[in-house]
Amino acid sequence: MGKRKRYLSRRPTSKKSLNQAPGTVTYVGSKETVETKLDIIDYNTTSYERFTSDSIEDAFKFEEENNVTWFNIDGLNNTGAITKLGKYYELHPLIIEDIVNTNQRPKIDEYQDYFFIVAKMLYRNKEGTLENEHISIVLGKNYVLSFQEAGGDVFDGVRQRLAGAKGRIRSRGADYLAFALLDAIVDNYFIVLEEISDKIEDIEERLLSVEPNDDITFEIQELKKTMLRIRRAVFPLREVVSRLEKVDGGLIDEQTVHYIRDLYDHILQVSENIEVYREMSWGLMDMYMTTISHKMNEVMKVLTIMASIFIPLTFLAGIYGMNFKYMPELDWEYGYPTLLIIMLLLFIGMMIYFKRKHWL
Amino acid sequence: MGKRKRYLSRRPTSKKSLNQAPGTVTYVGSKETVETKLDIIDYNTTSYERFTSDSIEDAFKFEEENNVTWFNIDGLNNTGAITKLGKYYELHPLIIEDIVNTNQRPKIDEYQDYFFIVAKMLYRNKEGTLENEHISIVLGKNYVLSFQEAGGDVFDGVRQRLAGAKGRIRSRGADYLAFALLDAIVDNYFIVLEEISDKIEDIEERLLSVEPNDDITFEIQELKKTMLRIRRAVFPLREVVSRLEKVDGGLIDEQTVHYIRDLYDHILQVSENIEVYREMSWGLMDMYMTTISHKMNEVMKVLTIMASIFIPLTFLAGIYGMNFKYMPELDWEYGYPTLLIIMLLLFIGMMIYFKRKHWL
Amino acid sequence: MGKRKRYLSRRPTSKKSLNQAPGTVTYVGSKETVETKLDIIDYNTTSYERFTSDSIEDAFKFEEENNVTWFNIDGLNNTGAITKLGKYYELHPLIIEDIVNTNQRPKIDEYQDYFFIVAKMLYRNKEGTLENEHISIVLGKNYVLSFQEAGGDVFDGVRQRLAGAKGRIRSRGADYLAFALLDAIVDNYFIVLEEISDKIEDIEERLLSVEPNDDITFEIQELKKTMLRIRRAVFPLREVVSRLEKVDGGLIDEQTVHYIRDLYDHILQVSENIEVYREMSWGLMDMYMTTISHKMNEVMKVLTIMASIFIPLTFLAGIYGMNFKYMPELDWEYGYPTLLIIMLLLFIGMMIYFKRKHWL
Amino acid sequence: MGKRKRYLSRRPTSKKSLNQAPGTVTYVGSKETVETKLDIIDYNTTSYERFTSDSIEDAFKFEEENNVTWFNIDGLNNTGAITKLGKYYELHPLIIEDIVNTNQRPKIDEYQDYFFIVAKMLYRNKEGTLENEHISIVLGKNYVLSFQEAGGDVFDGVRQRLAGAKGRIRSRGADYLAFALLDAIVDNYFIVLEEISDKIEDIEERLLSVEPNDDITFEIQELKKTMLRIRRAVFPLREVVSRLEKVDGGLIDEQTVHYIRDLYDHILQVSENIEVYREMSWGLMDMYMTTISHKMNEVMKVLTIMASIFIPLTFLAGIYGMNFKYMPELDWEYGYPTLLIIMLLLFIGMMIYFKRKHWL
Amino acid sequence: MGKRKRYLSRRPTSKKSLNQAPGTVTYVGSKETVETKLDIIDYNTTSYERFTSDSIEDAFKFEEENNVTWFNIDGLNNTGAITKLGKYYELHPLIIEDIVNTNQRPKIDEYQDYFFIVAKMLYRNKEGTLENEHISIVLGKNYVLSFQEAGGDVFDGVRQRLAGAKGRIRSRGADYLAFALLDAIVDNYFIVLEEISDKIEDIEERLLSVEPNDDITFEIQELKKTMLRIRRAVFPLREVVSRLEKVDGGLIDEQTVHYIRDLYDHILQVSENIEVYREMSWGLMDMYMTTISHKMNEVMKVLTIMASIFIPLTFLAGIYGMNFKYMPELDWEYGYPTLLIIMLLLFIGMMIYFKRKHWL
C-alpha cells in the first residue's frame, strides 16, 4: 500500500471509507505509529517561552493577546485531540478533515478570522525513497497552528531563530511566523532538487563511460516519476503563496508582503528548475536510446567485418577442398602459396575497404 | 457497435437519427434492457421515507414543501415516462433530450428554477472493460431528480447516510444532496485511478522481469485510451463544479459552497493524477522501446561473438582441408597439434577482446 | 491541383489572381461544372411553399414580412448571379467574395442587419477521399440565404422537417432555421469521426494480426492529415457558434439561444473527439514502431540461434576434414561416433542456453 | 555570413557595432549593393501621377493635401538619404533605425500622427533558398512611405490597380493603400506555403517509391527550419494586423476596417497552414524512421533466411567431408543421393517455416 | 560545486545556510576572490567626471541634485560594504540580500523611491563554458547603482558613450542610463545565441560528413542544457522590461519609454530565437537517430550481401568436398569447370537481385 500511495492521492480508496460522509475526520496517512505531540512557543519581542506536552488540552491555556503563540502538533493519528483543538479555535469541520487527510493537495482557504494553508514537505526516508509529508498551517490573528504528519527537523531553524532572537522574527507578528514556516518548507525543496541534479549528472556519466544496462531505463523512469511528484507538491503552492500575497484583511501585515513576494520568487525558481530537470530527463531517455543504437551499430560492424572477410576466404578454401578428379590447380607446384597470397590480398583489400567506410 | 461506442460520443450516427430535429427524445445508450425504475426518498431533519416503484407516475404524489425529495430514476429506456416526468417538473425539452442522450458530455445548464447537471460515472463491467455511465441531476428548490443509465450502487452510501441520519446530510437542503451525489461520483473516480496505477506498475514490472512480448504495446495503447476516456469524463466536470460554486440565486446555500469548493479540490486532484498517469504511460512506451532495443543488442552480441570466434577458425580448418599436392604443413609431424594450439590462442584472444568491450 | 488543394487554402495561388484587388469575386473551388441552382422555401407556422429555379432572379419575388424565407443556392460557379443576389440583399462586397472563395475559413461577420457565417461541410466523395464543401449562411431578419458549393443532401433533413411540420422548426423564426442548418452540418461531422474511429481500430487490428507492411506508415500519415483537415474545419466553427450565442441585437431570439448553446456543446464534443483521435493516431505510430522493432528482434533471434548452433559444429567438422598426415583421432575406431555425440551434446547445450534466455 | 543570417536576427553581432548607442542608423542587411531608389505615386480618384528618381530629395516636392502620395524606397543602403527623409516627415529616430535594421521583427508602433509597421516578405532567390526581405511602412494622414530592402515585384499588382483605376483603391485614402500593401505581402506567403506543400508531397512520394537515402533527413530538417523562419515572419504580423484593426484615432477609416479584418482572416489562415505543415513535417520524420526500420527488417530477413537455410546444410556437407577412417555412411552405395534428398527436404522445410512466418 | 551550480539556483544548499533567516546577507556565488571595487561616473549634459576607488565609503560624497550619478560596484564578496551602501540609500534589506544572492532570478521590484532590477549576463569563461553573471541595478531619481559579480567589459560601451558624449545618453536622466545598461546586457545575448547557431550548424555538418560518434549525443544534450540556462536568464527579463515600460510614477521619463519598448522588442527576438534553436536541437537528435539507423542499415546490407552470396557457394563447395565413395560428378572430366560456371552464374544472379533491391 505504501508503494501505491506514491501516485494516488486523497481519500482512502477502500469502498468502506469512500462511502463516508464528507467532513468525516479520518487519518489516511501511513505514519500511524507517530504519537500526537504538542509543542508550544509563546513569544513577543522581549519574552520567549517554550512548552512541550503530550496532551492537546494544554494548548487552551495560552491566550495572551499581546504575544504570538505557535502551536506545533506532530503526528496526526489522534484525530480526537485534533478535533478538540479545532473546535476550540472554531475551525470549520472541513479544515479538520483536511488536516488529517494527508492526500489533500496544497491549497489556501480564506476564512473570516483565519487562513488555512496546506503544503507538502519532501524528504528522503531512511530507505532513500522520497516521501511526502502533509503539513497544515492555520494562521490566526495572534496565533499559528501547524500540523505535521511526523515530527521532522524542518522547522528547527525557525525555532532557533525564535529562541535566539535572531533576525526579525521575534519583532513581527503571526503572519511573519507563518511566512517563516512556509519559507522553511520551500528551502527544503532545493535540497531535494539538488539530489535530482546529482542523479541526472550521475546517469549522464554512466551513459558515457560504462556499458549501459537495462536498469538505466528504469532509473530514468523513476526519476521522471519523482519529478512528477515534486511538481504535484510544488505547483499548487505557487498559487497558494500568490494568493497569500494579494489577500485583503488585517491578517497579513504590509511589511510581511515583501517577504511573501520573495518567497513567491523562490517557488517560481523551484518550479523553473523542475521544468528544466524534466526536459533534461527526457533528454536522458533520448541519449540512452541513441547510445544503445550506437553500440548496436558497433556490434554490427564487428560482425560484418569478420563475416565479410572470412566468409569469402572460407569459400576459396572450400573450393580447393573439393574432391574432383580433374582439378589442375591442385597439382601445380606453387598452387598452395599462390592461393595463400591471393587470400592475403583479398584480406588487405577488405581491410582498406572498411577503413575507407570508417568502420575500423 | 458496443466497441465503437467507446470512442465516439453524442448522437446515434445512423443517418436516420441524424436527420432528427434537435430536442427529439431518443435513448441512444447500450443498456436497452434495463427497466426504468423509480426510487423516491423524502426526508427532513426528523422524518425519512423511502418509496420504490416501477411507475413514474408515482413521483407526482410527493409535493410537501418542507421536505427534500430525491427522485432517482434507473434505466433510461422508457423515454415516454421520462418525458412525462420532465413535463411535470416543467423541464426544458433540451434537458429531457440530454437525460436520455448518453453521449452528452458533462455540463451544467442554469435555468430559472433549477440547475441541470450531467456527469459521467466510470466503472468496470463484468468483462473488466471500463464503462461510462451517463448520470443526469436536476437540482430544484426542494427536490433532486437523478437519472442513471443502469442501477448501480454508487449512490448507496448517500442512501445509507440519509437512512441512518449520519453526517450533516439530513439537516441540509436539496443543494447538499446534489453535492453529495456528485461527491459520490467523484469518489468513484479514485477507484478507477487506483486500478490504472496498479496497471502501470504491473506493466513496469513485466518490462523488467520477463521477456516482453508484442502485446505490451497493445496494453499500453489500451491504457492510453482508457486514460483519454477518463479525461473526457472528468475534465468537463471540473468546469461544472467550478460554475456550481460561483452560481448566484437561492438554489445553493452559502454553507454548501464550502463543500462544493472541497469537491472542486478533489476533481482537481483527479485531473492532476490523470495527467501524471498519462505522462507515465508515455514513459512506459519509451521504456518498452529501449527495452526491446536493449534486448536486440544482447541478441546481436551473442551472434557477433559466436560468428567472430568460429568463422576465422573454420577458415583455418578449411585451409588445411584443401587437397593441394604440395602443402608442406600437412606433412609436418606436429602440424596438427600446432594448429590446434594456434586456434586455441585465437579463441582466447577473441574472448579477451570481447571481455574488454564489455560484451561478455 | 485537386490533390494540392487539400492542404492549401484560400486564394488561387497563380500569380495572376494574387494580384487581384481584394473584394474581387472569383470562384476558386474545384466544382466548376456544378450549375448554380436556386431552391426557395417560404413558410410560417401554418403555410409552407417550395419553389425551385435555375434563375437567381426568381429570388426577388419573395418579400412577405410575416414569413420566413430560405434561399438555398447550389453551385457557386455563376458569380454574376450571386453578385446580383448579394446586391439585392445589400450584402457587403467582401461577403460576396467570401461566398465564392471556397478557401475562406469558418467565421462569423456581424453586420447591422444580418450575420454572415461560413462553415465547412465534410464528406467522402465517390473515390473515398474526404472533401471539404464550403457553405455560407446569411441570416437576416426574416430570411436565410445559404450557399453550397455542390448540391448535397445534408440539408434534406431540415427540408423534411419544414415540409412535414415536424418539430419546432415551423413555429420559430429565421434564427432557428440558421441554427438548424448549422446543426445539420455539425451532425455530419460525427459520421466522419466515426469513419476515423473505424479506421483507427482497423489499423490497430492489422498491427496485431498480420505482418505489418510499409504502407501502414502512409495510412497513419494519411489519417493524421485527415484529422488536421477536420480540425481546421471544426475548430474555428467553435468560436463562430460561441459568438452567435453571445450576440446582441434582435436577430437571435432568446429561446433559440438555448439551442445554440446545445449546438456549442456538440461542437465541443467533436473537438474533444478530434483531439482524442489525434493522440490515438500518434499512439498508432509508436505501436507500429515497437511492432517493427519487436519483429526485427524475432528475426534476429532466429538468425542468432541458427548461426550460434551450426557455426561451431561446422568448425568441428572442418577440423576433422583437414588433411594432416598425423591426426590420431582419425584413426580411432570410435572417433566418428564420439564426435557425433559431442556435437549432439553441444547442440543440446545450446538449445538449453537459448531456452533459458527465453529466445525459444 | 549569409548562411548564419538565416537563424539570427537583429543587430550586427560584431562587438564593435554592439557597443553602438541605441538609435544609431546602420544598415545590417546583406543587400548592400542595391542602390537606393525612390518611386513616387501621387493619386486621387481622378488624377494619377508616377515619378521615379535616384535622389531622395525629390520626395519633398509632393505635398498636396487632397491627394494620397505613396513613396516607395528600394534599397536601404543609403542611410543618409533615409535619415533625411525621416527628418522631413518628423519620424522618431528609433523608427529610422528600425527601417534599416533588417533584423527587426514584424511590429506596429503607434505614434501621434502616423503608424509605423514592419513586415517581412518571403521569396526564393535565384539559388532557390528562401529569403526574408525587410519591409517597413509608415502610414500618415495622406501619405504612405514604404521601404524595401531590394526592389521586388510584390507591390506591382498594387501599382497596376492604381494605374488602371481598377478596384476601389483610387477612391480610398492612404489607410486603404497601406492595407493593400500588407495584403500583397500576405498573398505572397501563400505562394511560399504552396511550395512547402509541394515539398512535403515530394518527400512523401520519395519515401514510398525509391530507396530512401540519408539526405532526406537533412531535407526534412531544412523543411522544418524553413517553417520556423516563416513562422517567425508571419506570427508577429498577426498581432500587428489585429492591433491595426482595433486602433483609435482618425488614421484608419471605418470602411477600411472591414478589409483589415479580412486581411486578419488571411493571416490566421497562413498561421493555421504553417502549424499544419509543421505537424506534417514531424510526421515525415516519423515516417522516415519507420521506413528505415522497415527496410532494415527486410534486409535482416533476407540474411536470416539465407543463413538459416545454408548454414545447417553446409554443416551436413562438412560432416561427410571429414576424414575419419571408419565412417560407414561414406561407403554406402546410395549415401550420396540419400544425403542430397535429406538436404532437399531440410531446404523445403525451412522454406515452409519462413513462409508461415510471413518472411517470404 | 561549480558544476552543480549550473542547474541549481538560489540559496546555498548546505543545511546550515538554509536555516538562516530570510534577509540574511550572504554572498553565495563562486567568484569569491574578486575584490569589491567602486566605479563612479557623475555627469550631466555638459560635465563628466569619473572616479574609481576600493572603498565603498567614497560613494557617499556624490550628492549633487542636477547630475546623474552611476555607481558601479564590481565584486560582491564584501557584503559589509554593500550593506553599508544599501543603508545609505535606504534600500530594503531584501534588496541587499538579493544583490549578493547570485541565484536570484531576473525580476523587478518597485519601491516608492527606486526600482530594483535583477538581470543575468551570459558569457563564456576562459574554459569555454557558459557562465551566468548576476547583475543588480537600482534606479533612483538621479542615480543608478549597478552591482556586478565580477568586473566585465559589458558596460564599457556605455562608459565610452558617456565619456565621448556620443548619442543621447548624456542629455537624458538616470532612467535612460538604466535602460542603456539593460540594453548592453541584452545585446550580449545575441553573441551567445550566435555561438549556439554556429554550434548547431557545426553538428549538422558533422552529422552529414564524417562518421558520427557517440559524443554527438552528449554535445546535443549539452546544447540543450545551455539553451535551458539561457532561457532561464532571458525569459523572466521579458516580464521585467514589460513592467518597466508600463510603470507609473516619475522615475521613467515619457521619452525613455520608447527606448524601453524597443528593448522589449529585442528581448522578444532573443526569446523567439531561443525557441527556434530549441526546436532545431530537438531536430538534431532526430537527425542523429535516423543517421545512426541509416548507417546501421548500410552495415546490415553489406553483411547480408556478403553472406547471401558466399554462404550458398561455400555450401556447394562443401558438397563436393565430401568423401562419399560413389559421387559420380567427381569423376566427370568437366565436373570442376562446370561447377565453377554454376557458381559464377549464382554469383551474378545474386548481384542482379541485390541491384534490383537497390542494395548496391
PDB file of C-alpha atoms in Angstrom, chain D residues 13-100:
ATOM      1  CA  THR D  13      26.877  40.812 -33.788  1.00  0.00           C
ATOM      2  CA  SER D  14      30.394  42.085 -34.107  1.00  0.00           C
ATOM      3  CA  LYS D  15      31.385  43.616 -30.791  1.00  0.00           C
ATOM      4  CA  LYS D  16      32.022  46.979 -32.346  1.00  0.00           C
ATOM      5  CA  SER D  17      28.501  47.507 -33.546  1.00  0.00           C
ATOM      6  CA  LEU D  18      27.035  46.061 -30.339  1.00  0.00           C
ATOM      7  CA  ASN D  19      28.582  48.909 -28.432  1.00  0.00           C
ATOM      8  CA  GLN D  20      26.753  51.405 -30.550  1.00  0.00           C
ATOM      9  CA  ALA D  21      24.229  53.625 -28.892  1.00  0.00           C
ATOM     10  CA  PRO D  22      20.589  52.625 -29.448  1.00  0.00           C
ATOM     11  CA  GLY D  23      19.129  54.679 -32.255  1.00  0.00           C
ATOM     12  CA  THR D  24      22.266  54.516 -34.387  1.00  0.00           C
ATOM     13  CA  VAL D  25      21.256  54.132 -38.012  1.00  0.00           C
ATOM     14  CA  THR D  26      23.239  51.308 -39.612  1.00  0.00           C
ATOM     15  CA  TYR D  27      22.108  49.055 -42.400  1.00  0.00           C
ATOM     16  CA  VAL D  28      22.782  45.471 -41.312  1.00  0.00           C
ATOM     17  CA  GLY D  29      21.260  43.518 -44.188  1.00  0.00           C
ATOM     18  CA  SER D  30      23.085  41.602 -46.865  1.00  0.00           C
ATOM     19  CA  LYS D  31      21.858  43.518 -49.914  1.00  0.00           C
ATOM     20  CA  GLU D  32      24.459  46.224 -49.689  1.00  0.00           C
ATOM     21  CA  THR D  33      24.887  46.660 -53.396  1.00  0.00           C
ATOM     22  CA  VAL D  34      21.286  47.650 -54.019  1.00  0.00           C
ATOM     23  CA  GLU D  35      21.065  51.313 -54.998  1.00  0.00           C
ATOM     24  CA  THR D  36      18.583  53.363 -53.016  1.00  0.00           C
ATOM     25  CA  LYS D  37      15.807  54.389 -55.399  1.00  0.00           C
ATOM     26  CA  LEU D  38      12.665  56.441 -54.967  1.00  0.00           C
ATOM     27  CA  ASP D  39       9.334  55.701 -56.621  1.00  0.00           C
ATOM     28  CA  ILE D  40       6.503  58.156 -56.004  1.00  0.00           C
ATOM     29  CA  ILE D  41       2.857  57.674 -56.926  1.00  0.00           C
ATOM     30  CA  ASP D  42       0.526  60.551 -56.268  1.00  0.00           C
ATOM     31  CA  TYR D  43      -3.160  59.963 -56.866  1.00  0.00           C
ATOM     32  CA  ASN D  44      -6.752  60.702 -56.026  1.00  0.00           C
ATOM     33  CA  THR D  45      -9.969  59.391 -57.522  1.00  0.00           C
ATOM     34  CA  THR D  46      -9.456  61.276 -60.742  1.00  0.00           C
ATOM     35  CA  SER D  47      -5.749  62.028 -61.111  1.00  0.00           C
ATOM     36  CA  TYR D  48      -2.742  59.689 -61.161  1.00  0.00           C
ATOM     37  CA  GLU D  49       0.936  60.609 -61.416  1.00  0.00           C
ATOM     38  CA  ARG D  50       4.048  58.446 -61.143  1.00  0.00           C
ATOM     39  CA  PHE D  51       7.578  59.705 -60.619  1.00  0.00           C
ATOM     40  CA  THR D  52      10.863  57.830 -60.271  1.00  0.00           C
ATOM     41  CA  SER D  53      14.168  59.217 -59.018  1.00  0.00           C
ATOM     42  CA  ASP D  54      17.538  58.243 -57.583  1.00  0.00           C
ATOM     43  CA  SER D  55      17.549  61.205 -55.252  1.00  0.00           C
ATOM     44  CA  ILE D  56      15.520  61.078 -52.083  1.00  0.00           C
ATOM     45  CA  GLU D  57      15.274  64.862 -52.024  1.00  0.00           C
ATOM     46  CA  ASP D  58      12.719  64.635 -54.815  1.00  0.00           C
ATOM     47  CA  ALA D  59      10.259  63.377 -52.246  1.00  0.00           C
ATOM     48  CA  PHE D  60       9.914  66.724 -50.599  1.00  0.00           C
ATOM     49  CA  LYS D  61       8.082  68.275 -53.504  1.00  0.00           C
ATOM     50  CA  PHE D  62       4.893  66.309 -53.038  1.00  0.00           C
ATOM     51  CA  GLU D  63       2.721  67.973 -50.502  1.00  0.00           C
ATOM     52  CA  GLU D  64      -0.707  68.359 -51.927  1.00  0.00           C
ATOM     53  CA  GLU D  65      -3.280  67.814 -49.205  1.00  0.00           C
ATOM     54  CA  ASN D  66      -6.069  66.280 -51.251  1.00  0.00           C
ATOM     55  CA  ASN D  67      -4.003  63.592 -52.875  1.00  0.00           C
ATOM     56  CA  VAL D  68      -2.649  60.380 -51.454  1.00  0.00           C
ATOM     57  CA  THR D  69       1.078  60.075 -52.009  1.00  0.00           C
ATOM     58  CA  TRP D  70       2.933  56.783 -51.907  1.00  0.00           C
ATOM     59  CA  PHE D  71       6.721  56.983 -51.544  1.00  0.00           C
ATOM     60  CA  ASN D  72       8.329  53.641 -52.195  1.00  0.00           C
ATOM     61  CA  ILE D  73      12.055  53.437 -51.375  1.00  0.00           C
ATOM     62  CA  ASP D  74      14.022  50.468 -52.735  1.00  0.00           C
ATOM     63  CA  GLY D  75      17.400  49.696 -51.178  1.00  0.00           C
ATOM     64  CA  LEU D  76      18.284  50.637 -47.621  1.00  0.00           C
ATOM     65  CA  ASN D  77      21.978  51.130 -48.149  1.00  0.00           C
ATOM     66  CA  ASN D  78      21.927  54.915 -48.323  1.00  0.00           C
ATOM     67  CA  THR D  79      21.194  55.538 -44.649  1.00  0.00           C
ATOM     68  CA  GLY D  80      21.918  59.226 -45.051  1.00  0.00           C
ATOM     69  CA  ALA D  81      19.104  59.731 -47.506  1.00  0.00           C
ATOM     70  CA  ILE D  82      16.698  57.722 -45.402  1.00  0.00           C
ATOM     71  CA  THR D  83      17.580  59.719 -42.295  1.00  0.00           C
ATOM     72  CA  LYS D  84      16.928  62.897 -44.275  1.00  0.00           C
ATOM     73  CA  LEU D  85      13.521  61.623 -45.393  1.00  0.00           C
ATOM     74  CA  GLY D  86      12.757  60.578 -41.826  1.00  0.00           C
ATOM     75  CA  LYS D  87      13.590  64.002 -40.525  1.00  0.00           C
ATOM     76  CA  TYR D  88      11.438  65.637 -43.178  1.00  0.00           C
ATOM     77  CA  TYR D  89       8.456  63.576 -42.057  1.00  0.00           C
ATOM     78  CA  GLU D  90       9.429  64.055 -38.405  1.00  0.00           C
ATOM     79  CA  LEU D  91       9.796  60.341 -37.743  1.00  0.00           C
ATOM     80  CA  HIS D  92      11.165  59.232 -34.365  1.00  0.00           C
ATOM     81  CA  PRO D  93      14.885  58.274 -34.509  1.00  0.00           C
ATOM     82  CA  LEU D  94      14.076  54.721 -33.411  1.00  0.00           C
ATOM     83  CA  ILE D  95      11.865  54.347 -36.474  1.00  0.00           C
ATOM     84  CA  ILE D  96      14.679  55.286 -38.818  1.00  0.00           C
ATOM     85  CA  GLU D  97      16.886  52.794 -37.021  1.00  0.00           C
ATOM     86  CA  ASP D  98      14.242  50.086 -37.467  1.00  0.00           C
ATOM     87  CA  ILE D  99      13.780  50.878 -41.163  1.00  0.00           C
ATOM     88  CA  VAL D 100      17.360  49.945 -41.953  1.00  0.00           C
TER      89      VAL D 100
END
